[in-house]
Amino acid sequence: MNKALHQASEALKSTAAHRWYTEKSRNDQRVLKLLLLLTLALSFVLGIWLPVSEFEERQRARASASEGLFEWITLNRNELSRASIQNSASGSTQSTGPTIANITNSAAEFDIVLSRLQPEADGTVSVSVEQQSFDGLIAWIAALEQKERYIVERGSIDGSGEPGLVNAQFRFR
């Protein structure tokens, strides 16, 4: 190890920076050493200390939030389990409305290409089609109403300019 340290010291002494440093006066060398020390200290503070401190602060905040959630769950555990038991006892297997999978599969059966399919916050699903056969579209909607028991809450059908083809928008419940 001493040999490696000695080689590194010799390599440093042969650099232009070392020659430039040795040409300076004693006071200039002290100022340069002080500047180097301050630069290293600033680099340590900005590069290591501050990021670690900020990380620790964020983790403490997360832990505090998690602890608060844990306390809330602990306090409300009985109410939550009671509500869960009531839901399962009352057989609350209600349908949450039309599903995208059912609408998509049904449309594929009738060769309907869906342009847009968007679930809404109230449980409905909005569907848009473009350049589709009017007869096929009506047959598809009838099948959804009969087979899936979906209700057309709102609908709009416009001609597309080509005979027999339409653009339409529907909202299913």
PDB file of C-alpha atoms in Angstrom:
ATOM      1  CA  MET A   1       0.000   0.000   0.000  1.00  0.00           C
ATOM      2  CA  ASN A   2       2.861   2.382   0.763  1.00  0.00           C
ATOM      3  CA  LYS A   3       4.249   1.657  -2.665  1.00  0.00           C
ATOM      4  CA  ALA A   4       0.940   2.511  -4.348  1.00  0.00           C
ATOM      5  CA  LEU A   5       0.653   5.698  -2.257  1.00  0.00           C
ATOM      6  CA  HIS A   6       4.199   6.660  -3.182  1.00  0.00           C
ATOM      7  CA  GLN A   7       3.493   6.073  -6.890  1.00  0.00           C
ATOM      8  CA  ALA A   8       0.339   8.181  -6.700  1.00  0.00           C
ATOM      9  CA  SER A   9       2.258  10.959  -4.941  1.00  0.00           C
ATOM     10  CA  GLU A  10       4.964  10.889  -7.620  1.00  0.00           C
ATOM     11  CA  ALA A  11       2.359  10.953 -10.382  1.00  0.00           C
ATOM     12  CA  LEU A  12       0.678  13.957  -8.755  1.00  0.00           C
ATOM     13  CA  LYS A  13       3.987  15.811  -8.411  1.00  0.00           C
ATOM     14  CA  SER A  14       4.664  15.396 -12.117  1.00  0.00           C
ATOM     15  CA  THR A  15       1.448  17.186 -13.141  1.00  0.00           C
ATOM     16  CA  ALA A  16       1.224  20.753 -14.387  1.00  0.00           C
ATOM     17  CA  ALA A  17      -1.213  21.602 -11.572  1.00  0.00           C
ATOM     18  CA  HIS A  18       1.383  20.629  -8.932  1.00  0.00           C
ATOM     19  CA  ARG A  19       4.100  22.637 -10.656  1.00  0.00           C
ATOM     20  CA  TRP A  20       1.744  25.640 -10.820  1.00  0.00           C
ATOM     21  CA  TYR A  21       0.922  25.217  -7.101  1.00  0.00           C
ATOM     22  CA  THR A  22       4.610  25.001  -6.025  1.00  0.00           C
ATOM     23  CA  GLU A  23       5.409  28.196  -7.922  1.00  0.00           C
ATOM     24  CA  LYS A  24       2.968  30.153  -5.728  1.00  0.00           C
ATOM     25  CA  SER A  25       3.997  31.964  -2.546  1.00  0.00           C
ATOM     26  CA  ARG A  26       3.338  30.445   0.915  1.00  0.00           C
ATOM     27  CA  ASN A  27       0.325  32.750   1.503  1.00  0.00           C
ATOM     28  CA  ASP A  28      -1.171  31.867  -1.879  1.00  0.00           C
ATOM     29  CA  GLN A  29      -0.688  28.166  -1.131  1.00  0.00           C
ATOM     30  CA  ARG A  30      -2.522  28.584   2.205  1.00  0.00           C
ATOM     31  CA  VAL A  31      -5.382  30.398   0.465  1.00  0.00           C
ATOM     32  CA  LEU A  32      -5.562  27.661  -2.187  1.00  0.00           C
ATOM     33  CA  LYS A  33      -5.597  24.951   0.519  1.00  0.00           C
ATOM     34  CA  LEU A  34      -8.368  26.793   2.343  1.00  0.00           C
ATOM     35  CA  LEU A  35     -10.348  27.159  -0.908  1.00  0.00           C
ATOM     36  CA  LEU A  36      -9.870  23.455  -1.642  1.00  0.00           C
ATOM     37  CA  LEU A  37     -11.026  22.547   1.867  1.00  0.00           C
ATOM     38  CA  LEU A  38     -14.085  24.814   1.597  1.00  0.00           C
ATOM     39  CA  THR A  39     -14.906  23.377  -1.839  1.00  0.00           C
ATOM     40  CA  LEU A  40     -14.705  19.828  -0.484  1.00  0.00           C
ATOM     41  CA  ALA A  41     -16.860  20.749   2.514  1.00  0.00           C
ATOM     42  CA  LEU A  42     -19.454  22.424   0.271  1.00  0.00           C
ATOM     43  CA  SER A  43     -19.466  19.426  -2.053  1.00  0.00           C
ATOM     44  CA  PHE A  44     -20.030  17.127   0.924  1.00  0.00           C
ATOM     45  CA  VAL A  45     -22.894  19.249   2.242  1.00  0.00           C
ATOM     46  CA  LEU A  46     -24.608  19.714  -1.140  1.00  0.00           C
ATOM     47  CA  GLY A  47     -23.861  16.299  -2.587  1.00  0.00           C
ATOM     48  CA  ILE A  48     -24.306  14.035   0.426  1.00  0.00           C
ATOM     49  CA  TRP A  49     -25.656  15.701   3.558  1.00  0.00           C
ATOM     50  CA  LEU A  50     -28.618  17.594   2.069  1.00  0.00           C
ATOM     51  CA  PRO A  51     -29.936  14.734  -0.104  1.00  0.00           C
ATOM     52  CA  VAL A  52     -29.682  12.293   2.814  1.00  0.00           C
ATOM     53  CA  SER A  53     -31.407  14.770   5.149  1.00  0.00           C
ATOM     54  CA  GLU A  54     -34.208  15.411   2.632  1.00  0.00           C
ATOM     55  CA  PHE A  55     -34.655  11.673   2.097  1.00  0.00           C
ATOM     56  CA  GLU A  56     -34.842  11.115   5.851  1.00  0.00           C
ATOM     57  CA  GLU A  57     -37.430  13.893   6.197  1.00  0.00           C
ATOM     58  CA  ARG A  58     -39.582  12.429   3.403  1.00  0.00           C
ATOM     59  CA  GLN A  59     -39.382   8.964   4.953  1.00  0.00           C
ATOM     60  CA  ARG A  60     -40.366  10.322   8.361  1.00  0.00           C
ATOM     61  CA  ALA A  61     -43.377  12.056   6.767  1.00  0.00           C
ATOM     62  CA  ARG A  62     -44.388   8.807   5.012  1.00  0.00           C
ATOM     63  CA  ALA A  63     -44.012   6.879   8.249  1.00  0.00           C
ATOM     64  CA  SER A  64     -46.142   9.425  10.062  1.00  0.00           C
ATOM     65  CA  ALA A  65     -48.850   9.232   7.386  1.00  0.00           C
ATOM     66  CA  SER A  66     -48.762   5.432   7.480  1.00  0.00           C
ATOM     67  CA  GLU A  67     -49.020   5.500  11.254  1.00  0.00           C
ATOM     68  CA  GLY A  68     -52.054   7.773  11.011  1.00  0.00           C
ATOM     69  CA  LEU A  69     -53.690   5.409   8.515  1.00  0.00           C
ATOM     70  CA  PHE A  70     -52.933   2.451  10.749  1.00  0.00           C
ATOM     71  CA  GLU A  71     -54.533   4.221  13.722  1.00  0.00           C
ATOM     72  CA  TRP A  72     -57.621   5.055  11.644  1.00  0.00           C
ATOM     73  CA  ILE A  73     -57.962   1.458  10.483  1.00  0.00           C
ATOM     74  CA  THR A  74     -57.507   0.221  14.047  1.00  0.00           C
ATOM     75  CA  LEU A  75     -60.162   2.610  15.349  1.00  0.00           C
ATOM     76  CA  ASN A  76     -62.616   1.755  12.558  1.00  0.00           C
ATOM     77  CA  ARG A  77     -61.912  -1.968  12.281  1.00  0.00           C
ATOM     78  CA  ASN A  78     -65.151  -2.990  13.975  1.00  0.00           C
ATOM     79  CA  GLU A  79     -67.274  -0.710  11.803  1.00  0.00           C
ATOM     80  CA  LEU A  80     -65.535  -1.887   8.637  1.00  0.00           C
ATOM     81  CA  SER A  81     -65.989  -5.563   9.469  1.00  0.00           C
ATOM     82  CA  ARG A  82     -69.631  -4.957  10.470  1.00  0.00           C
ATOM     83  CA  ALA A  83     -70.299  -3.212   7.146  1.00  0.00           C
ATOM     84  CA  SER A  84     -68.603  -6.051   5.286  1.00  0.00           C
ATOM     85  CA  ILE A  85     -70.731  -8.638   7.085  1.00  0.00           C
ATOM     86  CA  GLN A  86     -73.912  -6.669   6.356  1.00  0.00           C
ATOM     87  CA  ASN A  87     -73.055  -6.430   2.657  1.00  0.00           C
ATOM     88  CA  SER A  88     -72.393 -10.145   2.373  1.00  0.00           C
ATOM     89  CA  ALA A  89     -75.525 -11.001   4.401  1.00  0.00           C
ATOM     90  CA  SER A  90     -77.764  -8.822   2.257  1.00  0.00           C
ATOM     91  CA  GLY A  91     -76.402 -10.499  -0.863  1.00  0.00           C
ATOM     92  CA  SER A  92     -75.147  -7.303  -2.374  1.00  0.00           C
ATOM     93  CA  THR A  93     -73.975  -8.777  -5.615  1.00  0.00           C
ATOM     94  CA  GLN A  94     -75.459  -5.925  -7.569  1.00  0.00           C
ATOM     95  CA  SER A  95     -74.341  -5.390 -11.092  1.00  0.00           C
ATOM     96  CA  THR A  96     -72.274  -2.261 -11.331  1.00  0.00           C
ATOM     97  CA  GLY A  97     -73.655  -1.575 -14.779  1.00  0.00           C
ATOM     98  CA  PRO A  98     -72.442  -2.407 -18.227  1.00  0.00           C
ATOM     99  CA  THR A  99     -68.945  -3.746 -18.544  1.00  0.00           C
ATOM    100  CA  ILE A 100     -66.535  -2.820 -21.294  1.00  0.00           C
ATOM    101  CA  ALA A 101     -65.750  -6.483 -21.917  1.00  0.00           C
ATOM    102  CA  ASN A 102     -69.412  -7.385 -22.484  1.00  0.00           C
ATOM    103  CA  ILE A 103     -69.970  -4.457 -24.825  1.00  0.00           C
ATOM    104  CA  THR A 104     -66.787  -5.171 -26.776  1.00  0.00           C
ATOM    105  CA  ASN A 105     -67.524  -8.888 -27.130  1.00  0.00           C
ATOM    106  CA  SER A 106     -71.098  -8.242 -28.171  1.00  0.00           C
ATOM    107  CA  ALA A 107     -69.994  -5.671 -30.749  1.00  0.00           C
ATOM    108  CA  ALA A 108     -67.523  -8.176 -32.191  1.00  0.00           C
ATOM    109  CA  GLU A 109     -70.315 -10.739 -32.573  1.00  0.00           C
ATOM    110  CA  PHE A 110     -72.237  -8.262 -34.745  1.00  0.00           C
ATOM    111  CA  ASP A 111     -69.146  -7.017 -36.635  1.00  0.00           C
ATOM    112  CA  ILE A 112     -69.489  -3.551 -35.093  1.00  0.00           C
ATOM    113  CA  VAL A 113     -66.225  -1.600 -34.803  1.00  0.00           C
ATOM    114  CA  LEU A 114     -66.241   0.670 -31.754  1.00  0.00           C
ATOM    115  CA  SER A 115     -64.550   4.050 -32.224  1.00  0.00           C
ATOM    116  CA  ARG A 116     -64.643   5.066 -28.574  1.00  0.00           C
ATOM    117  CA  LEU A 117     -65.586   3.244 -25.414  1.00  0.00           C
ATOM    118  CA  GLN A 118     -65.491   5.156 -22.144  1.00  0.00           C
ATOM    119  CA  PRO A 119     -66.727   4.205 -18.678  1.00  0.00           C
ATOM    120  CA  GLU A 120     -68.390   7.104 -16.864  1.00  0.00           C
ATOM    121  CA  ALA A 121     -68.244   7.917 -13.150  1.00  0.00           C
ATOM    122  CA  ASP A 122     -71.951   7.148 -12.671  1.00  0.00           C
ATOM    123  CA  GLY A 123     -71.543   3.519 -13.841  1.00  0.00           C
ATOM    124  CA  THR A 124     -72.694   4.072 -17.410  1.00  0.00           C
ATOM    125  CA  VAL A 125     -70.586   3.416 -20.489  1.00  0.00           C
ATOM    126  CA  SER A 126     -70.397   5.786 -23.461  1.00  0.00           C
ATOM    127  CA  VAL A 127     -69.890   4.214 -26.880  1.00  0.00           C
ATOM    128  CA  SER A 128     -69.203   5.840 -30.242  1.00  0.00           C
ATOM    129  CA  VAL A 129     -69.218   4.144 -33.626  1.00  0.00           C
ATOM    130  CA  GLU A 130     -68.378   5.522 -37.057  1.00  0.00           C
ATOM    131  CA  GLN A 131     -69.200   4.275 -40.550  1.00  0.00           C
ATOM    132  CA  GLN A 132     -71.202   1.248 -39.324  1.00  0.00           C
ATOM    133  CA  SER A 133     -74.146  -0.483 -40.924  1.00  0.00           C
ATOM    134  CA  PHE A 134     -77.455   0.885 -39.624  1.00  0.00           C
ATOM    135  CA  ASP A 135     -79.125  -2.533 -39.644  1.00  0.00           C
ATOM    136  CA  GLY A 136     -76.184  -4.162 -37.833  1.00  0.00           C
ATOM    137  CA  LEU A 137     -76.113  -1.372 -35.264  1.00  0.00           C
ATOM    138  CA  ILE A 138     -79.825  -1.714 -34.482  1.00  0.00           C
ATOM    139  CA  ALA A 139     -79.495  -5.515 -34.183  1.00  0.00           C
ATOM    140  CA  TRP A 140     -76.526  -5.067 -31.800  1.00  0.00           C
ATOM    141  CA  ILE A 141     -78.389  -2.604 -29.581  1.00  0.00           C
ATOM    142  CA  ALA A 142     -81.417  -4.910 -29.458  1.00  0.00           C
ATOM    143  CA  ALA A 143     -79.189  -7.824 -28.449  1.00  0.00           C
ATOM    144  CA  LEU A 144     -77.561  -5.753 -25.697  1.00  0.00           C
ATOM    145  CA  GLU A 145     -80.986  -4.821 -24.340  1.00  0.00           C
ATOM    146  CA  GLN A 146     -82.362  -8.370 -24.481  1.00  0.00           C
ATOM    147  CA  LYS A 147     -79.323 -10.476 -23.678  1.00  0.00           C
ATOM    148  CA  GLU A 148     -77.339  -8.245 -21.309  1.00  0.00           C
ATOM    149  CA  ARG A 149     -80.325  -6.241 -19.996  1.00  0.00           C
ATOM    150  CA  TYR A 150     -78.509  -2.979 -20.713  1.00  0.00           C
ATOM    151  CA  ILE A 151     -80.605   0.143 -21.156  1.00  0.00           C
ATOM    152  CA  VAL A 152     -79.860   2.790 -23.748  1.00  0.00           C
ATOM    153  CA  GLU A 153     -79.936   5.900 -21.596  1.00  0.00           C
ATOM    154  CA  ARG A 154     -79.098   8.230 -24.450  1.00  0.00           C
ATOM    155  CA  GLY A 155     -78.528   7.727 -28.152  1.00  0.00           C
ATOM    156  CA  SER A 156     -77.754   9.717 -31.255  1.00  0.00           C
ATOM    157  CA  ILE A 157     -77.534   8.376 -34.808  1.00  0.00           C
ATOM    158  CA  ASP A 158     -76.393  10.499 -37.752  1.00  0.00           C
ATOM    159  CA  GLY A 159     -75.986   9.651 -41.415  1.00  0.00           C
ATOM    160  CA  SER A 160     -72.398   9.298 -42.515  1.00  0.00           C
ATOM    161  CA  GLY A 161     -72.908  10.353 -46.109  1.00  0.00           C
ATOM    162  CA  GLU A 162     -72.710   6.826 -47.475  1.00  0.00           C
ATOM    163  CA  PRO A 163     -75.940   4.859 -48.005  1.00  0.00           C
ATOM    164  CA  GLY A 164     -76.655   2.423 -45.158  1.00  0.00           C
ATOM    165  CA  LEU A 165     -73.751   3.616 -42.970  1.00  0.00           C
ATOM    166  CA  VAL A 166     -74.162   5.755 -39.846  1.00  0.00           C
ATOM    167  CA  ASN A 167     -72.200   7.391 -37.050  1.00  0.00           C
ATOM    168  CA  ALA A 168     -73.695   6.962 -33.585  1.00  0.00           C
ATOM    169  CA  GLN A 169     -73.189   7.661 -29.924  1.00  0.00           C
ATOM    170  CA  PHE A 170     -74.859   5.785 -27.070  1.00  0.00           C
ATOM    171  CA  ARG A 171     -74.773   5.714 -23.313  1.00  0.00           C
ATOM    172  CA  PHE A 172     -75.622   2.346 -21.772  1.00  0.00           C
ATOM    173  CA  ARG A 173     -76.806   1.788 -18.203  1.00  0.00           C
TER     174      ARG A 173
END
